[in-house]
């Protein structure tokens, strides 16, 4: 149910009701109701919107409340219905998208933003009749209209949008002119998701960093500056509480907090934050959102109430000077029956529940109104700590200095007639047919019946405007009954409009101290017992006179902490002698006294000069505290992208200090002063690797330097594990991972060898390993670079000795060779089958590339290694048999119907074992390198950029050189590399040397 109220003289109320079917879990029908006499009678408007139309939301333009927009339920259709006569008639317009939410412009009544279900943002400048796409991939609830007086164009839209790579950026553009060329990026870099906040004079963002959160603020659209919290606050989370009093209230959850936050207040520019209160409690809302137990009292600036956790107890505190000083609440002296309450501070006090309502038609557990300054109504308890047992309702008429009990049970309280009247109803969990009205700030209450049957009150619609005297209650008699509405007009209770004799003055004070926020304020209030109507011309503040400045008008400046004696002294991490970056010899800077005036405090003279920062001449000093970072805080960067380096100098003459930056790749830049590099120094690296970046700051009095090591990476796209098929037991073998493109010193390799459960981690793409036992062993390598991890695996046979044959095939096999791993594996399986040799003693490896070649490995039986001589003779005989059969074309297989492969040419080789007579690795390696130098020429070309790389081929054993060549050829071919190689090798002498 979504009621909306309309002010005089139109007297219109619109109510949208929806029927929810719990069996199917969705809304099945809706009804729009309209009243033109403040709820006395209602008319069904379904004929105006369409009898079969199911509505989902009702919006009223805040600038012109005659204009109304209705959205249809997207389960049925996607349309918008528009009215310009308070719902008397509607025009329907089809939409090509489903609207999730609308945002109206604060001053232009026909302008609106619509956010769709697929994260697209649209704009309309004719009140929803036509819509134009602004941007895709926009973060929910992170889009804002321009702020008057700050943004140059009234149709400017601020938004948080995602790039195609998943990064998030802060984007601005005009609502109807948001092509890519018209988009502006006020912050040069990526930001964290859901961190953009545009509020009053400020724009906030959070920047993704490794481990620590970094926040930036723009004040009145100036360049972004990093927010300065106390050095060791180390925030896990930060929420902007308010910005409406010329400074920022921020709630920060620090590294050692779980269910509490610290409250910080900034200077007027929102940059330097100081602690206002520690360990403010949080609670969970119905939707699971975290809510801070902090309440700003309406109508009195600088006044806040907070619940603080201390020593496992939660207590309520109040401040009158924006958190500079806090105190407990004095409990009422008597209860409702007039009995004395013995509650002595600080052991006993009044504690208040500070939750706001998630139902817009019910007040929260605490209520104040700007038109009724000093009146606070809240749910609470009296005792040593905040409790949810034995709660009652309490009221203060003097801004929290004293309190009275008004109800023993929880009630909802509304302010009427500019705060001149209070209406209270029991909470919705208990049905009621009575309401209570007070005209003397809660001192006396009159009970009235509004229903003959107890009603569960789900909400109250209060007439908008200063002279509101009409209430509309809505609720239900039972959980299965229909909605019930009750209109209450209590205008007849008033005797007439208030005159000057009906008012009295009230002096705002803090426990008798008349100066609050640096001034004495006198308000006009209606005399208790007078039943006159305040009216819209009621003026609340009678006079405000500035006070003489005293110590409590000043809070500790950034970097200073209040000690036990009440004085502000430097924190252990803060160096008061450090100068501002922009300070240059001959210029002035503000030297802090350790204090700063509370924002919006209006005191004058007194100690103001003593506590205010003083102008001093900047001394000429040597550079000190030079730091070098990247703008995004990361130590990695992608190849061929802009990297922005930030240079910061804690001390020194910023205008007369030369800064040099060596990028580590053979290029360097130099600047005559720091003012040229405030936005950062950009550089593009053209090669991957780790670069030593060095900054040097130097003037006539000295120098300072610092170094940063930057990892420039090119995305890994392919990895292949190069290892022999068969190795000798207890004989060391080299295993290599070939990475394309190559990443010198920027790749981490994880090796799982044999049955080891923990990987061997290296920065080199090659490892040596010896397998201690015979059998089949798995080896796996994972290659990690930035956010990419690739993997390759192989199975290796380990024996004490083995025999191998090199095979070449008839040319018709090459015509059917697609040169992919699956085909090679299937052909190898076929060859094993037709040779009719025991499967566990025969391995076949088909090499990548064309012409098609393979190697056949004959292995001894796993239990025959002990009878060495007999097994060797058996392998020799088996090899001779296979060679004879192949030479006589007795071995063939059918690759496709009618296509037989029978011209298989073997090249027999000697037995391979671990004896010295077979060790000729040096000669073989030399021969292999020479062969590759003559045989392979390659060009590697990327789609977008060129990555230079080199190959280091290490042949894993004396038997594996051909595998390495063909594997090398396959990788190259797959990556669009031109290859020149010897087409076929048939020289038996080469095979003899290899074997």
GROMACS .gro file of N, CA and C in nm, residues 43-137:
model
  285
   43UNK      N    1  -1.249   0.752  -0.476
   43UNK     CA    2  -1.298   0.706  -0.605
   43UNK      C    3  -1.197   0.608  -0.664
   44UNK      N    4  -1.248   0.497  -0.717
   44UNK     CA    5  -1.159   0.402  -0.788
   44UNK      C    6  -1.121   0.463  -0.922
   45UNK      N    7  -0.991   0.454  -0.953
   45UNK     CA    8  -0.940   0.516  -1.076
   45UNK      C    9  -0.895   0.413  -1.180
   46UNK      N   10  -0.938   0.287  -1.164
   46UNK     CA   11  -0.892   0.183  -1.256
   46UNK      C   12  -0.937   0.208  -1.399
   47UNK      N   13  -1.052   0.275  -1.416
   47UNK     CA   14  -1.096   0.305  -1.552
   47UNK      C   15  -1.006   0.410  -1.617
   48UNK      N   16  -0.938   0.491  -1.536
   48UNK     CA   17  -0.848   0.594  -1.589
   48UNK      C   18  -0.714   0.536  -1.631
   49UNK      N   19  -0.672   0.428  -1.563
   49UNK     CA   20  -0.541   0.370  -1.593
   49UNK      C   21  -0.552   0.242  -1.674
   50UNK      N   22  -0.673   0.186  -1.684
   50UNK     CA   23  -0.693   0.060  -1.755
   50UNK      C   24  -0.728  -0.050  -1.657
   51UNK      N   25  -0.841  -0.118  -1.683
   51UNK     CA   26  -0.890  -0.217  -1.587
   51UNK      C   27  -0.793  -0.333  -1.569
   52UNK      N   28  -0.721  -0.371  -1.674
   52UNK     CA   29  -0.629  -0.484  -1.664
   52UNK      C   30  -0.486  -0.442  -1.631
   53UNK      N   31  -0.466  -0.314  -1.612
   53UNK     CA   32  -0.331  -0.266  -1.581
   53UNK      C   33  -0.298  -0.294  -1.435
   54UNK      N   34  -0.183  -0.357  -1.412
   54UNK     CA   35  -0.135  -0.383  -1.276
   54UNK      C   36  -0.022  -0.285  -1.248
   55UNK      N   37  -0.042  -0.200  -1.147
   55UNK     CA   38   0.054  -0.096  -1.114
   55UNK      C   39   0.150  -0.143  -1.005
   56UNK      N   40   0.271  -0.089  -1.007
   56UNK     CA   41   0.371  -0.129  -0.907
   56UNK      C   42   0.412  -0.012  -0.818
   57UNK      N   43   0.432   0.108  -0.873
   57UNK     CA   44   0.481   0.220  -0.793
   57UNK      C   45   0.410   0.349  -0.833
   58UNK      N   46   0.403   0.438  -0.735
   58UNK     CA   47   0.342   0.570  -0.752
   58UNK      C   48   0.443   0.675  -0.712
   59UNK      N   49   0.471   0.768  -0.803
   59UNK     CA   50   0.566   0.876  -0.778
   59UNK      C   51   0.497   1.011  -0.795
   60UNK      N   52   0.531   1.105  -0.708
   60UNK     CA   53   0.482   1.243  -0.720
   60UNK      C   54   0.602   1.335  -0.737
   61UNK      N   55   0.596   1.420  -0.835
   61UNK     CA   56   0.705   1.513  -0.862
   61UNK      C   57   0.724   1.606  -0.742
   62UNK      N   58   0.842   1.613  -0.683
   62UNK     CA   59   0.861   1.697  -0.565
   62UNK      C   60   0.853   1.846  -0.595
   63UNK      N   61   0.879   1.884  -0.718
   63UNK     CA   62   0.876   2.026  -0.753
   63UNK      C   63   0.735   2.073  -0.785
   64UNK      N   64   0.656   1.988  -0.845
   64UNK     CA   65   0.518   2.022  -0.879
   64UNK      C   66   0.432   1.900  -0.847
   65UNK      N   67   0.363   1.905  -0.734
   65UNK     CA   68   0.292   1.787  -0.687
   65UNK      C   69   0.161   1.761  -0.761
   66UNK      N   70   0.131   1.840  -0.860
   66UNK     CA   71   0.019   1.808  -0.948
   66UNK      C   72   0.059   1.701  -1.049
   67UNK      N   73   0.190   1.682  -1.066
   67UNK     CA   74   0.239   1.586  -1.165
   67UNK      C   75   0.269   1.453  -1.098
   68UNK      N   76   0.212   1.347  -1.156
   68UNK     CA   77   0.219   1.213  -1.097
   68UNK      C   78   0.264   1.115  -1.204
   69UNK      N   79   0.344   1.017  -1.162
   69UNK     CA   80   0.392   0.915  -1.253
   69UNK      C   81   0.365   0.778  -1.191
   70UNK      N   82   0.301   0.690  -1.267
   70UNK     CA   83   0.273   0.554  -1.224
   70UNK      C   84   0.354   0.456  -1.309
   71UNK      N   85   0.406   0.351  -1.245
   71UNK     CA   86   0.479   0.247  -1.317
   71UNK      C   87   0.399   0.118  -1.312
   72UNK      N   88   0.395   0.049  -1.424
   72UNK     CA   89   0.325  -0.080  -1.428
   72UNK      C   90   0.415  -0.189  -1.373
   73UNK      N   91   0.352  -0.299  -1.334
   73UNK     CA   92   0.427  -0.414  -1.284
   73UNK      C   93   0.498  -0.482  -1.402
   74UNK      N   94   0.630  -0.496  -1.396
   74UNK     CA   95   0.704  -0.554  -1.510
   74UNK      C   96   0.669  -0.699  -1.538
   75UNK      N   97   0.602  -0.767  -1.443
   75UNK     CA   98   0.559  -0.904  -1.469
   75UNK      C   99   0.451  -0.909  -1.577
   76UNK      N  100   0.383  -0.796  -1.598
   76UNK     CA  101   0.273  -0.792  -1.695
   76UNK      C  102   0.308  -0.708  -1.817
   77UNK      N  103   0.364  -0.591  -1.795
   77UNK     CA  104   0.401  -0.503  -1.905
   77UNK      C  105   0.497  -0.397  -1.853
   78UNK      N  106   0.557  -0.324  -1.946
   78UNK     CA  107   0.648  -0.216  -1.909
   78UNK      C  108   0.594  -0.086  -1.968
   79UNK      N  109   0.530  -0.007  -1.882
   79UNK     CA  110   0.472   0.119  -1.926
   79UNK      C  111   0.481   0.220  -1.813
   80UNK      N  112   0.464   0.347  -1.851
   80UNK     CA  113   0.456   0.454  -1.753
   80UNK      C  114   0.328   0.532  -1.781
   81UNK      N  115   0.257   0.568  -1.673
   81UNK     CA  116   0.135   0.648  -1.686
   81UNK      C  117   0.161   0.784  -1.623
   82UNK      N  118   0.128   0.889  -1.697
   82UNK     CA  119   0.162   1.024  -1.659
   82UNK      C  120   0.036   1.106  -1.639
   83UNK      N  121   0.035   1.185  -1.528
   83UNK     CA  122  -0.076   1.276  -1.501
   83UNK      C  123  -0.019   1.413  -1.466
   84UNK      N  124  -0.083   1.516  -1.516
   84UNK     CA  125  -0.045   1.653  -1.482
   84UNK      C  126  -0.156   1.726  -1.407
   85UNK      N  127  -0.261   1.652  -1.367
   85UNK     CA  128  -0.374   1.714  -1.296
   85UNK      C  129  -0.407   1.637  -1.169
   86UNK      N  130  -0.304   1.600  -1.095
   86UNK     CA  131  -0.319   1.531  -0.966
   86UNK      C  132  -0.392   1.398  -0.976
   87UNK      N  133  -0.376   1.330  -1.087
   87UNK     CA  134  -0.436   1.198  -1.101
   87UNK      C  135  -0.577   1.196  -1.153
   88UNK      N  136  -0.627   1.309  -1.198
   88UNK     CA  137  -0.763   1.311  -1.254
   88UNK      C  138  -0.768   1.236  -1.386
   89UNK      N  139  -0.659   1.241  -1.462
   89UNK     CA  140  -0.650   1.169  -1.590
   89UNK      C  141  -0.506   1.125  -1.611
   90UNK      N  142  -0.489   1.021  -1.694
   90UNK     CA  143  -0.355   0.966  -1.718
   90UNK      C  144  -0.336   0.939  -1.866
   91UNK      N  145  -0.211   0.952  -1.910
   91UNK     CA  146  -0.171   0.911  -2.045
   91UNK      C  147  -0.067   0.800  -2.029
   92UNK      N  148  -0.082   0.695  -2.109
   92UNK     CA  149   0.002   0.576  -2.097
   92UNK      C  150   0.106   0.573  -2.210
   93UNK      N  151   0.231   0.542  -2.173
   93UNK     CA  152   0.340   0.536  -2.271
   93UNK      C  153   0.416   0.405  -2.250
   94UNK      N  154   0.436   0.334  -2.361
   94UNK     CA  155   0.510   0.208  -2.356
   94UNK      C  156   0.659   0.234  -2.338
   95UNK      N  157   0.724   0.144  -2.264
   95UNK     CA  158   0.868   0.154  -2.243
   95UNK      C  159   0.938   0.031  -2.300
   96UNK      N  160   1.059   0.050  -2.343
   96UNK     CA  161   1.139  -0.062  -2.395
   96UNK      C  162   1.225  -0.125  -2.287
   97UNK      N  163   1.205  -0.083  -2.163
   97UNK     CA  164   1.285  -0.136  -2.052
   97UNK      C  165   1.197  -0.139  -1.927
   98UNK      N  166   1.241  -0.214  -1.827
   98UNK     CA  167   1.169  -0.223  -1.700
   98UNK      C  168   1.233  -0.128  -1.600
   99UNK      N  169   1.153  -0.040  -1.542
   99UNK     CA  170   1.205   0.061  -1.449
   99UNK      C  171   1.211   0.003  -1.308
  100UNK      N  172   1.327   0.013  -1.247
  100UNK     CA  173   1.343  -0.028  -1.108
  100UNK      C  174   1.327   0.090  -1.012
  101UNK      N  175   1.372   0.208  -1.054
  101UNK     CA  176   1.362   0.326  -0.967
  101UNK      C  177   1.365   0.452  -1.051
  102UNK      N  178   1.309   0.560  -0.994
  102UNK     CA  179   1.307   0.691  -1.058
  102UNK      C  180   1.373   0.793  -0.967
  103UNK      N  181   1.436   0.893  -1.029
  103UNK     CA  182   1.494   1.004  -0.954
  103UNK      C  183   1.457   1.133  -1.026
  104UNK      N  184   1.376   1.218  -0.959
  104UNK     CA  185   1.334   1.345  -1.018
  104UNK      C  186   1.440   1.452  -0.995
  105UNK      N  187   1.445   1.546  -1.086
  105UNK     CA  188   1.537   1.658  -1.072
  105UNK      C  189   1.489   1.749  -0.958
  106UNK      N  190   1.580   1.803  -0.879
  106UNK     CA  191   1.537   1.884  -0.764
  106UNK      C  192   1.469   2.015  -0.800
  107UNK      N  193   1.493   2.067  -0.922
  107UNK     CA  194   1.434   2.197  -0.956
  107UNK      C  195   1.357   2.196  -1.088
  108UNK      N  196   1.388   2.103  -1.178
  108UNK     CA  197   1.319   2.096  -1.307
  108UNK      C  198   1.212   1.988  -1.300
  109UNK      N  199   1.085   2.028  -1.302
  109UNK     CA  200   0.976   1.935  -1.273
  109UNK      C  201   0.955   1.829  -1.380
  110UNK      N  202   1.002   1.851  -1.503
  110UNK     CA  203   0.980   1.754  -1.611
  110UNK      C  204   1.098   1.660  -1.631
  111UNK      N  205   1.204   1.677  -1.555
  111UNK     CA  206   1.325   1.597  -1.575
  111UNK      C  207   1.327   1.482  -1.475
  112UNK      N  208   1.364   1.363  -1.526
  112UNK     CA  209   1.370   1.246  -1.439
  112UNK      C  210   1.473   1.147  -1.493
  113UNK      N  211   1.531   1.070  -1.403
  113UNK     CA  212   1.621   0.960  -1.437
  113UNK      C  213   1.552   0.830  -1.402
  114UNK      N  214   1.568   0.730  -1.489
  114UNK     CA  215   1.509   0.598  -1.467
  114UNK      C  216   1.619   0.493  -1.472
  115UNK      N  217   1.620   0.407  -1.374
  115UNK     CA  218   1.719   0.298  -1.368
  115UNK      C  219   1.648   0.167  -1.401
  116UNK      N  220   1.704   0.092  -1.496
  116UNK     CA  221   1.636  -0.027  -1.547
  116UNK      C  222   1.689  -0.154  -1.480
  117UNK      N  223   1.619  -0.264  -1.504
  117UNK     CA  224   1.655  -0.392  -1.444
  117UNK      C  225   1.787  -0.444  -1.497
  118UNK      N  226   1.829  -0.401  -1.617
  118UNK     CA  227   1.955  -0.447  -1.674
  118UNK      C  228   2.066  -0.342  -1.656
  119UNK      N  229   2.057  -0.262  -1.551
  119UNK     CA  230   2.161  -0.168  -1.509
  119UNK      C  231   2.189  -0.059  -1.611
  120UNK      N  232   2.085  -0.015  -1.680
  120UNK     CA  233   2.098   0.098  -1.772
  120UNK      C  234   2.028   0.220  -1.712
  121UNK      N  235   2.084   0.336  -1.741
  121UNK     CA  236   2.029   0.461  -1.690
  121UNK      C  237   1.972   0.542  -1.806
  122UNK      N  238   1.846   0.586  -1.791
  122UNK     CA  239   1.778   0.663  -1.894
  122UNK      C  240   1.738   0.800  -1.838
  123UNK      N  241   1.715   0.894  -1.928
  123UNK     CA  242   1.671   1.028  -1.887
  123UNK      C  243   1.551   1.070  -1.970
  124UNK      N  244   1.465   1.150  -1.905
  124UNK     CA  245   1.350   1.208  -1.974
  124UNK      C  246   1.342   1.354  -1.936
  125UNK      N  247   1.312   1.439  -2.035
  125UNK     CA  248   1.297   1.582  -2.009
  125UNK      C  249   1.154   1.628  -2.038
  126UNK      N  250   1.062   1.531  -2.059
  126UNK     CA  251   0.922   1.566  -2.083
  126UNK      C  252   0.831   1.484  -1.991
  127UNK      N  253   0.877   1.462  -1.871
  127UNK     CA  254   0.802   1.393  -1.766
  127UNK      C  255   0.758   1.253  -1.812
  128UNK      N  256   0.854   1.177  -1.861
  128UNK     CA  257   0.834   1.035  -1.886
  128UNK      C  258   0.774   0.996  -2.018
  129UNK      N  259   0.747   1.092  -2.105
  129UNK     CA  260   0.686   1.057  -2.234
  129UNK      C  261   0.787   0.992  -2.328
  130UNK      N  262   0.908   1.044  -2.329
  130UNK     CA  263   1.017   0.987  -2.410
  130UNK      C  264   1.140   0.971  -2.321
  131UNK      N  265   1.217   0.863  -2.347
  131UNK     CA  266   1.335   0.832  -2.266
  131UNK      C  267   1.455   0.810  -2.356
  132UNK      N  268   1.569   0.855  -2.310
  132UNK     CA  269   1.694   0.841  -2.386
  132UNK      C  270   1.798   0.773  -2.297
  133UNK      N  271   1.867   0.676  -2.355
  133UNK     CA  272   1.971   0.603  -2.282
  133UNK      C  273   2.089   0.696  -2.251
  134UNK      N  274   2.131   0.696  -2.124
  134UNK     CA  275   2.247   0.774  -2.083
  134UNK      C  276   2.372   0.687  -2.081
  135UNK      N  277   2.364   0.576  -2.009
  135UNK     CA  278   2.483   0.493  -1.990
  135UNK      C  279   2.440   0.352  -1.953
  136UNK      N  280   2.521   0.255  -1.993
  136UNK     CA  281   2.499   0.116  -1.954
  136UNK      C  282   2.588   0.080  -1.836
  137UNK      N  283   2.556  -0.030  -1.771
  137UNK     CA  284   2.637  -0.085  -1.660
  137UNK      C  285   2.658   0.019  -1.550
   0.00000   0.00000   0.00000
